[in-house]
mmCIF file of C-alpha atoms in Angstrom:
data_model
loop_
_atom_site.group_PDB
_atom_site.id
_atom_site.type_symbol
_atom_site.label_atom_id
_atom_site.label_comp_id
_atom_site.label_asym_id
_atom_site.label_seq_id
_atom_site.Cartn_x
_atom_site.Cartn_y
_atom_site.Cartn_z
ATOM 1 C CA MET A 1 -49.029 -74.533 33.306
ATOM 2 C CA SER A 2 -45.805 -73.217 34.862
ATOM 3 C CA LYS A 3 -44.154 -73.141 31.432
ATOM 4 C CA GLN A 4 -46.987 -71.000 30.122
ATOM 5 C CA MET A 5 -46.646 -68.650 33.084
ATOM 6 C CA ARG A 6 -42.915 -68.401 32.478
ATOM 7 C CA ARG A 7 -43.586 -67.635 28.781
ATOM 8 C CA TYR A 8 -45.981 -64.855 29.739
ATOM 9 C CA GLU A 9 -43.479 -63.498 32.232
ATOM 10 C CA TYR A 10 -40.706 -63.532 29.608
ATOM 11 C CA THR A 11 -42.955 -61.779 27.084
ATOM 12 C CA PHE A 12 -43.878 -59.125 29.638
ATOM 13 C CA LEU A 13 -40.252 -58.472 30.563
ATOM 14 C CA HIS A 14 -39.202 -58.275 26.914
ATOM 15 C CA THR A 15 -41.973 -55.792 26.125
ATOM 16 C CA ALA A 16 -41.065 -53.633 29.112
ATOM 17 C CA ALA A 17 -37.403 -53.622 28.118
ATOM 18 C CA THR A 18 -38.300 -52.643 24.548
ATOM 19 C CA LEU A 19 -40.507 -49.780 25.714
ATOM 20 C CA LEU A 20 -37.751 -48.566 28.044
ATOM 21 C CA LEU A 21 -35.213 -48.651 25.220
ATOM 22 C CA LEU A 22 -37.516 -46.732 22.885
ATOM 23 C CA SER A 23 -38.127 -44.110 25.557
ATOM 24 C CA TRP A 24 -34.352 -43.624 26.007
ATOM 25 C CA VAL A 25 -33.781 -43.357 22.259
ATOM 26 C CA SER A 26 -36.541 -40.753 21.919
ATOM 27 C CA LEU A 27 -34.993 -38.681 24.663
ATOM 28 C CA MET A 28 -31.422 -38.949 23.339
ATOM 29 C CA PRO A 29 -31.692 -36.354 20.504
ATOM 30 C CA VAL A 30 -33.054 -33.747 22.879
ATOM 31 C CA ALA A 31 -30.110 -34.295 25.177
ATOM 32 C CA GLN A 32 -27.741 -33.907 22.195
ATOM 33 C CA ALA A 33 -29.590 -30.806 21.038
ATOM 34 C CA ASP A 34 -29.251 -29.309 24.487
ATOM 35 C CA ALA A 35 -25.484 -30.003 24.325
ATOM 36 C CA LEU A 36 -25.215 -28.546 20.799
ATOM 37 C CA GLN A 37 -23.488 -25.169 20.728
ATOM 38 C CA THR A 38 -25.903 -22.587 19.418
ATOM 39 C CA PHE A 39 -26.036 -18.914 18.488
ATOM 40 C CA ILE A 40 -29.101 -16.679 18.905
ATOM 41 C CA ILE A 41 -29.725 -14.327 15.982
ATOM 42 C CA LYS A 42 -29.873 -10.726 17.147
ATOM 43 C CA GLU A 43 -30.631 -7.540 15.264
ATOM 44 C CA SER A 44 -27.631 -5.243 15.246
ATOM 45 C CA HIS A 45 -27.639 -1.491 14.667
ATOM 46 C CA GLN A 46 -23.876 -1.174 14.558
ATOM 47 C CA ALA A 47 -22.244 0.781 11.770
ATOM 48 C CA GLN A 48 -22.055 -1.105 8.519
ATOM 49 C CA ALA A 49 -18.775 -1.125 6.637
ATOM 50 C CA ILE A 50 -17.191 -2.220 3.393
ATOM 51 C CA THR A 51 -14.318 -4.657 3.830
ATOM 52 C CA ALA A 52 -11.487 -3.999 1.372
ATOM 53 C CA GLU A 53 -8.060 -5.579 1.069
ATOM 54 C CA GLY A 54 -4.815 -4.034 -0.109
ATOM 55 C CA SER A 55 -1.254 -3.367 0.964
ATOM 56 C CA VAL A 56 0.951 -0.929 2.838
ATOM 57 C CA GLU A 57 2.956 1.613 0.865
ATOM 58 C CA ALA A 58 5.159 4.582 1.680
ATOM 59 C CA VAL A 59 3.781 8.070 1.223
ATOM 60 C CA GLN A 60 7.188 9.152 -0.088
ATOM 61 C CA GLN A 61 9.305 6.660 -2.034
ATOM 62 C CA SER A 62 11.988 7.448 -4.614
ATOM 63 C CA ALA A 63 14.053 5.526 -7.127
ATOM 64 C CA ILE A 64 17.406 7.330 -7.116
ATOM 65 C CA ALA A 65 18.965 7.505 -10.597
ATOM 66 C CA PRO A 66 22.028 9.475 -11.784
ATOM 67 C CA GLN A 67 21.983 12.242 -14.400
ATOM 68 C CA VAL A 68 25.444 11.388 -15.730
ATOM 69 C CA SER A 69 27.200 8.206 -16.800
ATOM 70 C CA GLY A 70 30.315 6.665 -15.362
ATOM 71 C CA SER A 71 31.725 3.914 -13.192
ATOM 72 C CA ILE A 72 30.483 3.734 -9.603
ATOM 73 C CA ALA A 73 33.535 4.541 -7.488
ATOM 74 C CA ILE A 74 31.914 4.718 -4.041
ATOM 75 C CA LEU A 75 28.800 2.957 -2.693
ATOM 76 C CA THR A 76 28.169 3.688 0.980
ATOM 77 C CA VAL A 77 24.791 2.040 1.734
ATOM 78 C CA LYS A 78 23.034 -1.306 1.547
ATOM 79 C CA ALA A 79 19.418 -2.424 1.775
ATOM 80 C CA GLY A 80 17.942 -1.785 5.227
ATOM 81 C CA ASP A 81 20.235 1.132 6.124
ATOM 82 C CA TYR A 82 18.729 4.284 7.582
ATOM 83 C CA VAL A 83 20.039 7.449 5.894
ATOM 84 C CA LYS A 84 19.795 11.116 6.794
ATOM 85 C CA ALA A 85 18.843 13.897 4.401
ATOM 86 C CA GLY A 86 21.894 14.891 2.326
ATOM 87 C CA GLN A 87 23.907 11.808 3.295
ATOM 88 C CA LEU A 88 26.273 10.439 0.619
ATOM 89 C CA LEU A 89 24.821 7.362 -1.079
ATOM 90 C CA ALA A 90 27.154 6.835 -4.023
ATOM 91 C CA ARG A 91 29.769 8.622 -6.118
ATOM 92 C CA ILE A 92 30.480 8.174 -9.817
ATOM 93 C CA ASP A 93 34.031 8.411 -11.164
ATOM 94 C CA THR A 94 34.778 12.116 -11.748
ATOM 95 C CA ARG A 95 38.205 11.948 -13.431
ATOM 96 C CA ILE A 96 36.908 12.733 -16.927
ATOM 97 C CA ALA A 97 34.618 15.468 -15.572
ATOM 98 C CA ASN A 98 37.500 17.046 -13.630
ATOM 99 C CA GLN A 99 39.670 17.159 -16.761
ATOM 100 C CA GLN A 100 36.832 18.841 -18.613
ATOM 101 C CA VAL A 101 36.618 21.492 -15.909
ATOM 102 C CA ILE A 102 40.349 22.143 -16.132
ATOM 103 C CA SER A 103 40.089 22.467 -19.916
ATOM 104 C CA ASN A 104 37.196 24.900 -19.647
ATOM 105 C CA GLN A 105 39.044 26.989 -17.091
ATOM 106 C CA ALA A 106 42.020 27.279 -19.470
ATOM 107 C CA GLN A 107 39.708 28.371 -22.274
ATOM 108 C CA VAL A 108 38.175 30.988 -19.984
ATOM 109 C CA ALA A 109 41.651 32.336 -19.214
ATOM 110 C CA ALA A 110 42.445 32.569 -22.928
ATOM 111 C CA ALA A 111 39.121 34.289 -23.615
ATOM 112 C CA ASN A 112 39.797 36.822 -20.843
ATOM 113 C CA ALA A 113 43.181 37.596 -22.353
ATOM 114 C CA GLN A 114 41.627 38.193 -25.774
ATOM 115 C CA LEU A 115 38.912 40.312 -24.184
ATOM 116 C CA SER A 116 41.512 42.466 -22.416
ATOM 117 C CA ALA A 117 43.439 43.007 -25.648
ATOM 118 C CA ALA A 118 40.293 43.823 -27.584
ATOM 119 C CA ARG A 119 39.199 46.304 -24.918
ATOM 120 C CA GLN A 120 42.560 48.115 -24.988
ATOM 121 C CA GLU A 121 42.546 48.246 -28.785
ATOM 122 C CA TYR A 122 39.033 49.653 -28.798
ATOM 123 C CA GLU A 123 39.935 52.340 -26.213
ATOM 124 C CA ARG A 124 43.020 53.329 -28.203
ATOM 125 C CA LYS A 125 41.135 53.647 -31.483
ATOM 126 C CA ARG A 126 38.330 55.554 -29.778
ATOM 127 C CA ARG A 127 40.857 58.199 -28.639
ATOM 128 C CA LEU A 128 42.378 58.327 -32.107
ATOM 129 C CA HIS A 129 38.930 58.746 -33.649
ATOM 130 C CA GLU A 130 38.223 61.669 -31.319
ATOM 131 C CA LYS A 131 41.328 63.379 -32.756
ATOM 132 C CA GLN A 132 40.209 62.377 -36.241
ATOM 133 C CA TYR A 133 43.350 60.291 -36.854
ATOM 134 C CA ILE A 134 41.325 57.235 -37.976
ATOM 135 C CA SER A 135 38.088 56.697 -39.830
ATOM 136 C CA GLN A 136 34.696 55.806 -38.411
ATOM 137 C CA ALA A 137 34.921 52.377 -40.050
ATOM 138 C CA ALA A 138 38.154 51.558 -38.226
ATOM 139 C CA LEU A 139 36.545 52.482 -34.922
ATOM 140 C CA GLU A 140 33.545 50.294 -35.645
ATOM 141 C CA ARG A 141 35.781 47.308 -36.486
ATOM 142 C CA ALA A 142 37.585 47.688 -33.156
ATOM 143 C CA GLU A 143 34.265 47.941 -31.328
ATOM 144 C CA SER A 144 33.021 44.801 -33.088
ATOM 145 C CA ASP A 145 36.165 42.867 -32.149
ATOM 146 C CA TYR A 146 35.770 43.975 -28.553
ATOM 147 C CA LYS A 147 32.096 42.864 -28.358
ATOM 148 C CA THR A 148 32.935 39.524 -30.006
ATOM 149 C CA ALA A 149 35.682 38.842 -27.478
ATOM 150 C CA GLU A 150 33.303 39.779 -24.658
ATOM 151 C CA ALA A 151 30.613 37.356 -25.922
ATOM 152 C CA GLN A 152 33.158 34.552 -26.332
ATOM 153 C CA THR A 153 34.342 35.080 -22.767
ATOM 154 C CA LYS A 154 30.768 34.816 -21.454
ATOM 155 C CA ALA A 155 30.244 31.621 -23.451
ATOM 156 C CA GLN A 156 33.407 30.072 -22.019
ATOM 157 C CA LEU A 157 32.322 31.039 -18.506
ATOM 158 C CA ALA A 158 28.911 29.400 -19.059
ATOM 159 C CA GLN A 159 30.583 26.201 -20.288
ATOM 160 C CA THR A 160 32.818 26.163 -17.234
ATOM 161 C CA ASN A 161 29.886 26.620 -14.887
ATOM 162 C CA ALA A 162 28.018 23.794 -16.644
ATOM 163 C CA ALA A 163 31.058 21.540 -16.265
ATOM 164 C CA ASN A 164 31.220 22.384 -12.556
ATOM 165 C CA VAL A 165 27.530 21.512 -12.149
ATOM 166 C CA GLN A 166 28.019 18.252 -14.038
ATOM 167 C CA THR A 167 30.900 17.359 -11.760
ATOM 168 C CA GLY A 168 28.594 17.834 -8.783
ATOM 169 C CA LEU A 169 26.063 15.445 -10.362
ATOM 170 C CA HIS A 170 28.579 12.627 -9.924
ATOM 171 C CA THR A 171 27.770 12.701 -6.202
ATOM 172 C CA ILE A 172 24.464 11.024 -5.238
ATOM 173 C CA ASN A 173 23.003 12.233 -1.928
ATOM 174 C CA ALA A 174 19.829 11.234 -0.064
ATOM 175 C CA PRO A 175 16.988 13.668 -0.888
ATOM 176 C CA TYR A 176 15.362 13.037 2.516
ATOM 177 C CA ALA A 177 15.747 10.876 5.605
ATOM 178 C CA GLY A 178 14.507 7.327 5.223
ATOM 179 C CA LEU A 179 15.277 3.638 4.758
ATOM 180 C CA VAL A 180 17.097 2.090 1.828
ATOM 181 C CA ALA A 181 14.630 -0.425 0.392
ATOM 182 C CA GLU A 182 16.765 -1.817 -2.418
ATOM 183 C CA VAL A 183 20.214 -1.384 -3.988
ATOM 184 C CA MET A 184 20.353 -2.410 -7.668
ATOM 185 C CA VAL A 185 24.082 -1.919 -8.366
ATOM 186 C CA GLU A 186 27.461 -3.007 -7.072
ATOM 187 C CA LEU A 187 30.750 -1.159 -6.711
ATOM 188 C CA GLY A 188 32.341 -0.785 -10.155
ATOM 189 C CA ASP A 189 29.092 -1.099 -12.144
ATOM 190 C CA MET A 190 28.416 1.346 -14.958
ATOM 191 C CA ALA A 191 25.877 3.998 -14.050
ATOM 192 C CA MET A 192 23.642 5.357 -16.810
ATOM 193 C CA PRO A 193 21.368 8.415 -16.799
ATOM 194 C CA GLY A 194 17.826 7.452 -15.737
ATOM 195 C CA LYS A 195 18.795 3.942 -14.601
ATOM 196 C CA PRO A 196 17.936 3.595 -10.861
ATOM 197 C CA LEU A 197 20.779 2.834 -8.490
ATOM 198 C CA LEU A 198 18.710 2.351 -5.328
ATOM 199 C CA VAL A 199 15.283 2.934 -3.780
ATOM 200 C CA ILE A 200 14.623 4.736 -0.508
ATOM 201 C CA TYR A 201 11.408 5.581 1.322
ATOM 202 C CA ASP A 202 10.324 7.611 4.317
ATOM 203 C CA SER A 203 9.551 4.992 6.989
ATOM 204 C CA LYS A 204 7.770 7.498 9.246
ATOM 205 C CA ALA A 205 4.900 8.210 6.846
ATOM 206 C CA LEU A 206 2.990 5.154 5.595
ATOM 207 C CA ARG A 207 -0.459 4.527 4.155
ATOM 208 C CA VAL A 208 -2.680 1.636 3.082
ATOM 209 C CA VAL A 209 -4.018 1.370 -0.459
ATOM 210 C CA VAL A 210 -7.120 -0.794 -0.989
ATOM 211 C CA ASN A 211 -9.299 -1.545 -4.015
ATOM 212 C CA VAL A 212 -13.004 -0.719 -3.718
ATOM 213 C CA PRO A 213 -15.711 -1.489 -6.307
ATOM 214 C CA GLN A 214 -16.738 1.752 -7.978
ATOM 215 C CA SER A 215 -20.394 0.953 -7.263
ATOM 216 C CA GLN A 216 -19.715 1.328 -3.504
ATOM 217 C CA LEU A 217 -17.719 4.571 -3.581
ATOM 218 C CA ALA A 218 -20.713 6.811 -2.896
ATOM 219 C CA GLN A 219 -21.393 4.968 0.373
ATOM 220 C CA ILE A 220 -17.970 5.582 1.932
ATOM 221 C CA LYS A 221 -17.704 8.079 4.801
ATOM 222 C CA GLN A 222 -14.501 9.984 4.134
ATOM 223 C CA ASN A 223 -14.462 11.833 7.459
ATOM 224 C CA ALA A 224 -14.993 8.735 9.632
ATOM 225 C CA GLY A 225 -12.303 6.760 11.434
ATOM 226 C CA ILE A 226 -11.326 3.707 9.415
ATOM 227 C CA GLN A 227 -10.131 0.564 11.143
ATOM 228 C CA VAL A 228 -7.130 -1.024 9.441
ATOM 229 C CA SER A 229 -5.859 -4.508 10.230
ATOM 230 C CA ILE A 230 -2.279 -5.551 9.387
ATOM 231 C CA PRO A 231 -1.724 -9.174 10.519
ATOM 232 C CA ALA A 232 2.063 -9.189 9.962
ATOM 233 C CA ALA A 233 2.720 -6.203 12.252
ATOM 234 C CA ILE A 234 3.618 -6.441 15.914
ATOM 235 C CA GLU A 235 0.674 -6.843 18.281
ATOM 236 C CA SER A 236 0.448 -3.161 19.214
ATOM 237 C CA GLU A 237 0.315 -2.121 15.528
ATOM 238 C CA ARG A 238 -1.947 -4.815 14.076
ATOM 239 C CA SER A 239 -5.116 -2.768 14.532
ATOM 240 C CA LEU A 240 -4.851 0.907 13.576
ATOM 241 C CA THR A 241 -7.170 3.815 12.868
ATOM 242 C CA GLY A 242 -6.653 5.727 9.626
ATOM 243 C CA THR A 243 -6.199 9.483 9.941
ATOM 244 C CA GLN A 244 -7.190 10.489 6.400
ATOM 245 C CA VAL A 245 -8.971 8.940 3.402
ATOM 246 C CA THR A 246 -8.251 9.838 -0.218
ATOM 247 C CA ILE A 247 -10.243 8.368 -3.113
ATOM 248 C CA LEU A 248 -8.232 8.496 -6.331
ATOM 249 C CA PRO A 249 -10.100 10.077 -9.255
ATOM 250 C CA THR A 250 -9.563 7.185 -11.705
ATOM 251 C CA ALA A 251 -10.960 3.646 -11.972
ATOM 252 C CA ASP A 252 -9.493 0.503 -13.494
ATOM 253 C CA ALA A 253 -11.344 -0.245 -16.733
ATOM 254 C CA VAL A 254 -10.842 -4.010 -16.410
ATOM 255 C CA SER A 255 -11.624 -4.680 -12.743
ATOM 256 C CA ASN A 256 -13.917 -1.644 -12.179
ATOM 257 C CA MET A 257 -12.005 -0.979 -8.969
ATOM 258 C CA VAL A 258 -10.962 2.377 -7.524
ATOM 259 C CA LYS A 259 -7.935 2.827 -5.281
ATOM 260 C CA VAL A 260 -8.562 4.329 -1.850
ATOM 261 C CA ARG A 261 -5.626 5.609 0.199
ATOM 262 C CA ILE A 262 -5.788 5.530 4.000
ATOM 263 C CA THR A 263 -3.116 7.491 5.838
ATOM 264 C CA LEU A 264 -1.748 5.715 8.920
ATOM 265 C CA PRO A 265 -0.378 7.203 12.154
ATOM 266 C CA GLU A 266 3.279 8.231 12.048
ATOM 267 C CA ASN A 267 6.355 6.475 13.457
ATOM 268 C CA LEU A 268 5.164 2.868 13.092
ATOM 269 C CA THR A 269 8.131 0.575 13.628
ATOM 270 C CA SER A 270 7.054 -2.844 12.329
ATOM 271 C CA LEU A 271 5.260 -1.879 9.102
ATOM 272 C CA ARG A 272 6.943 -2.265 5.735
ATOM 273 C CA PRO A 273 5.741 -1.383 2.227
ATOM 274 C CA GLY A 274 4.045 -4.357 0.581
ATOM 275 C CA MET A 275 2.524 -5.840 3.762
ATOM 276 C CA PHE A 276 -1.026 -7.178 3.466
ATOM 277 C CA ALA A 277 -3.709 -4.941 4.974
ATOM 278 C CA ARG A 278 -7.479 -5.063 5.429
ATOM 279 C CA ALA A 279 -9.618 -1.949 5.920
ATOM 280 C CA MET A 280 -13.190 -1.517 7.212
ATOM 281 C CA LEU A 281 -14.676 1.477 5.395
ATOM 282 C CA PRO A 282 -17.781 2.913 7.175
ATOM 283 C CA THR A 283 -20.728 3.647 4.907
ATOM 284 C CA GLU A 284 -23.073 6.626 4.860
ATOM 285 C CA ASN A 285 -26.197 4.507 5.511
ATOM 286 C CA ALA A 286 -24.659 2.939 8.590
ATOM 287 C CA GLY A 287 -27.193 2.116 11.293
ATOM 288 C CA ALA A 288 -30.215 3.010 9.170
ATOM 289 C CA GLN A 289 -31.643 -0.498 9.412
ATOM 290 C CA GLY A 290 -31.182 -3.419 11.724
ATOM 291 C CA GLN A 291 -28.686 -5.955 10.482
ATOM 292 C CA LEU A 292 -28.645 -9.717 11.040
ATOM 293 C CA SER A 293 -25.369 -11.578 10.962
ATOM 294 C CA VAL A 294 -24.151 -15.091 11.709
ATOM 295 C CA PRO A 295 -20.700 -16.493 12.446
ATOM 296 C CA ALA A 296 -18.955 -17.579 9.263
ATOM 297 C CA SER A 297 -18.199 -20.982 10.824
ATOM 298 C CA ALA A 298 -21.940 -21.749 11.047
ATOM 299 C CA VAL A 299 -22.553 -21.421 7.298
ATOM 300 C CA VAL A 300 -22.842 -24.549 5.153
ATOM 301 C CA LYS A 301 -22.000 -24.364 1.447
ATOM 302 C CA ARG A 302 -22.948 -27.307 -0.731
ATOM 303 C CA SER A 303 -22.632 -26.673 -4.447
ATOM 304 C CA GLU A 304 -25.042 -23.746 -5.054
ATOM 305 C CA LEU A 305 -26.738 -24.101 -1.662
ATOM 306 C CA THR A 306 -25.882 -21.723 1.171
ATOM 307 C CA ALA A 307 -27.574 -22.618 4.448
ATOM 308 C CA VAL A 308 -27.374 -22.840 8.226
ATOM 309 C CA TYR A 309 -28.767 -25.334 10.735
ATOM 310 C CA VAL A 310 -31.670 -23.727 12.616
ATOM 311 C CA VAL A 311 -32.580 -25.335 15.960
ATOM 312 C CA ASN A 312 -36.369 -25.592 16.198
ATOM 313 C CA SER A 313 -38.569 -25.456 19.301
ATOM 314 C CA LYS A 314 -38.006 -29.175 19.927
ATOM 315 C CA GLY A 315 -34.240 -28.699 19.948
ATOM 316 C CA LEU A 316 -33.713 -30.361 16.577
ATOM 317 C CA PRO A 317 -31.385 -28.748 13.989
ATOM 318 C CA GLN A 318 -32.869 -28.301 10.544
ATOM 319 C CA LEU A 319 -31.070 -27.157 7.420
ATOM 320 C CA ARG A 320 -32.408 -23.848 6.054
ATOM 321 C CA GLN A 321 -31.276 -21.928 2.991
ATOM 322 C CA VAL A 322 -30.176 -18.314 3.533
ATOM 323 C CA ARG A 323 -29.009 -15.421 1.391
ATOM 324 C CA LEU A 324 -25.820 -13.794 2.624
ATOM 325 C CA GLY A 325 -24.310 -10.342 2.167
ATOM 326 C CA ARG A 326 -20.896 -8.923 2.907
ATOM 327 C CA LYS A 327 -18.412 -10.547 5.257
ATOM 328 C CA GLN A 328 -17.460 -8.365 8.208
ATOM 329 C CA GLY A 329 -14.619 -9.821 10.216
ATOM 330 C CA HIS A 330 -15.663 -13.251 11.530
ATOM 331 C CA ASN A 331 -19.371 -12.662 10.792
ATOM 332 C CA ILE A 332 -21.414 -12.633 7.585
ATOM 333 C CA GLU A 333 -24.433 -10.405 6.965
ATOM 334 C CA VAL A 334 -27.744 -12.276 6.469
ATOM 335 C CA LEU A 335 -30.045 -10.703 3.896
ATOM 336 C CA ALA A 336 -32.832 -13.321 3.919
ATOM 337 C CA GLY A 337 -33.755 -16.655 5.502
ATOM 338 C CA LEU A 338 -33.436 -15.868 9.210
ATOM 339 C CA GLN A 339 -35.226 -13.767 11.802
ATOM 340 C CA ALA A 340 -34.065 -12.183 15.012
ATOM 341 C CA GLY A 341 -34.475 -14.522 17.985
ATOM 342 C CA GLU A 342 -33.929 -17.751 16.060
ATOM 343 C CA LYS A 343 -31.263 -20.144 17.203
ATOM 344 C CA ILE A 344 -28.679 -21.733 14.871
ATOM 345 C CA ALA A 345 -26.037 -24.412 15.368
ATOM 346 C CA LEU A 346 -22.493 -23.099 15.499
ATOM 347 C CA ASP A 347 -20.982 -26.411 14.372
ATOM 348 C CA PRO A 348 -22.575 -27.726 11.141
ATOM 349 C CA ILE A 349 -20.734 -31.056 11.448
ATOM 350 C CA ALA A 350 -22.170 -31.689 14.911
ATOM 351 C CA ALA A 351 -25.612 -30.681 13.649
ATOM 352 C CA VAL A 352 -25.571 -33.000 10.641
ATOM 353 C CA ASN A 353 -24.463 -35.919 12.807
ATOM 354 C CA PHE A 354 -27.417 -35.359 15.105
ATOM 355 C CA LYS A 355 -29.613 -38.300 14.088
#
């Protein structure tokens, strides 16, 4: 009889322990759901924008090339140097050009001498013709010789002036103040007309060029402040506001993209042409409708499925498919699948492990 009582007692204790364990297990997911980091969907009426990526470029940039050929005798700058307007950059050997100038000057002197003799002969024959000592034909020949000598003298003077100008072209000066971006030659190299020697740009005036789909051009507000992000710049210049927007009048036939130029504030010290940049272009229909967005980290992408974990009224995360729009910073626009006031899990890994 005591063994039977002990058996009943053991069975009772085992049943109570089992019920207690089941009660704890049933409560455990709720506790985990309460600890799960969540995000409440809210309707936003902030200005919508198109996110476009591009690069920094100089408003004024020039490839400096000579107009004459010759050996580079002087090279005064290197990449990274700041130059002033009119500063000497390079000089091409002028010895041949100088000899040509000397030769032209000698020819001008000879032409002047011939012109003086022709003028005197013409004046003498004109006086003789007035006294009817010579014929009209002789006077005309003297006049013709005088005019020919005069024309030849003008031609020699023009050639001399051209030689002087060409000699000046052997000196390469900076067209404006700026930074030397690249030097393509070395001292002693042969310079050729049209072949760039170096590249300079105005570091005080920069802009960002981004590519925008042509289907979205009509939505862009050209008179609105555009936020530009440049991650490689110093902290104070990473986030800037564009001062002017210019949409170029041509589109790329392959990519269907149009270039949009955004002028940046002047005197930026850490920006360089070629740096990556991201621009937020405000649209004309900004704020017309409420917008739902979720953090990008909360989105789950599995093959063709795009979803988020929605926490239901019992605190349990459930996978739900959504349709997303444009990415804006760290958030992504939600076009369908969610409603304002719903709660989603911020960490999909923690949500999927909740079982």
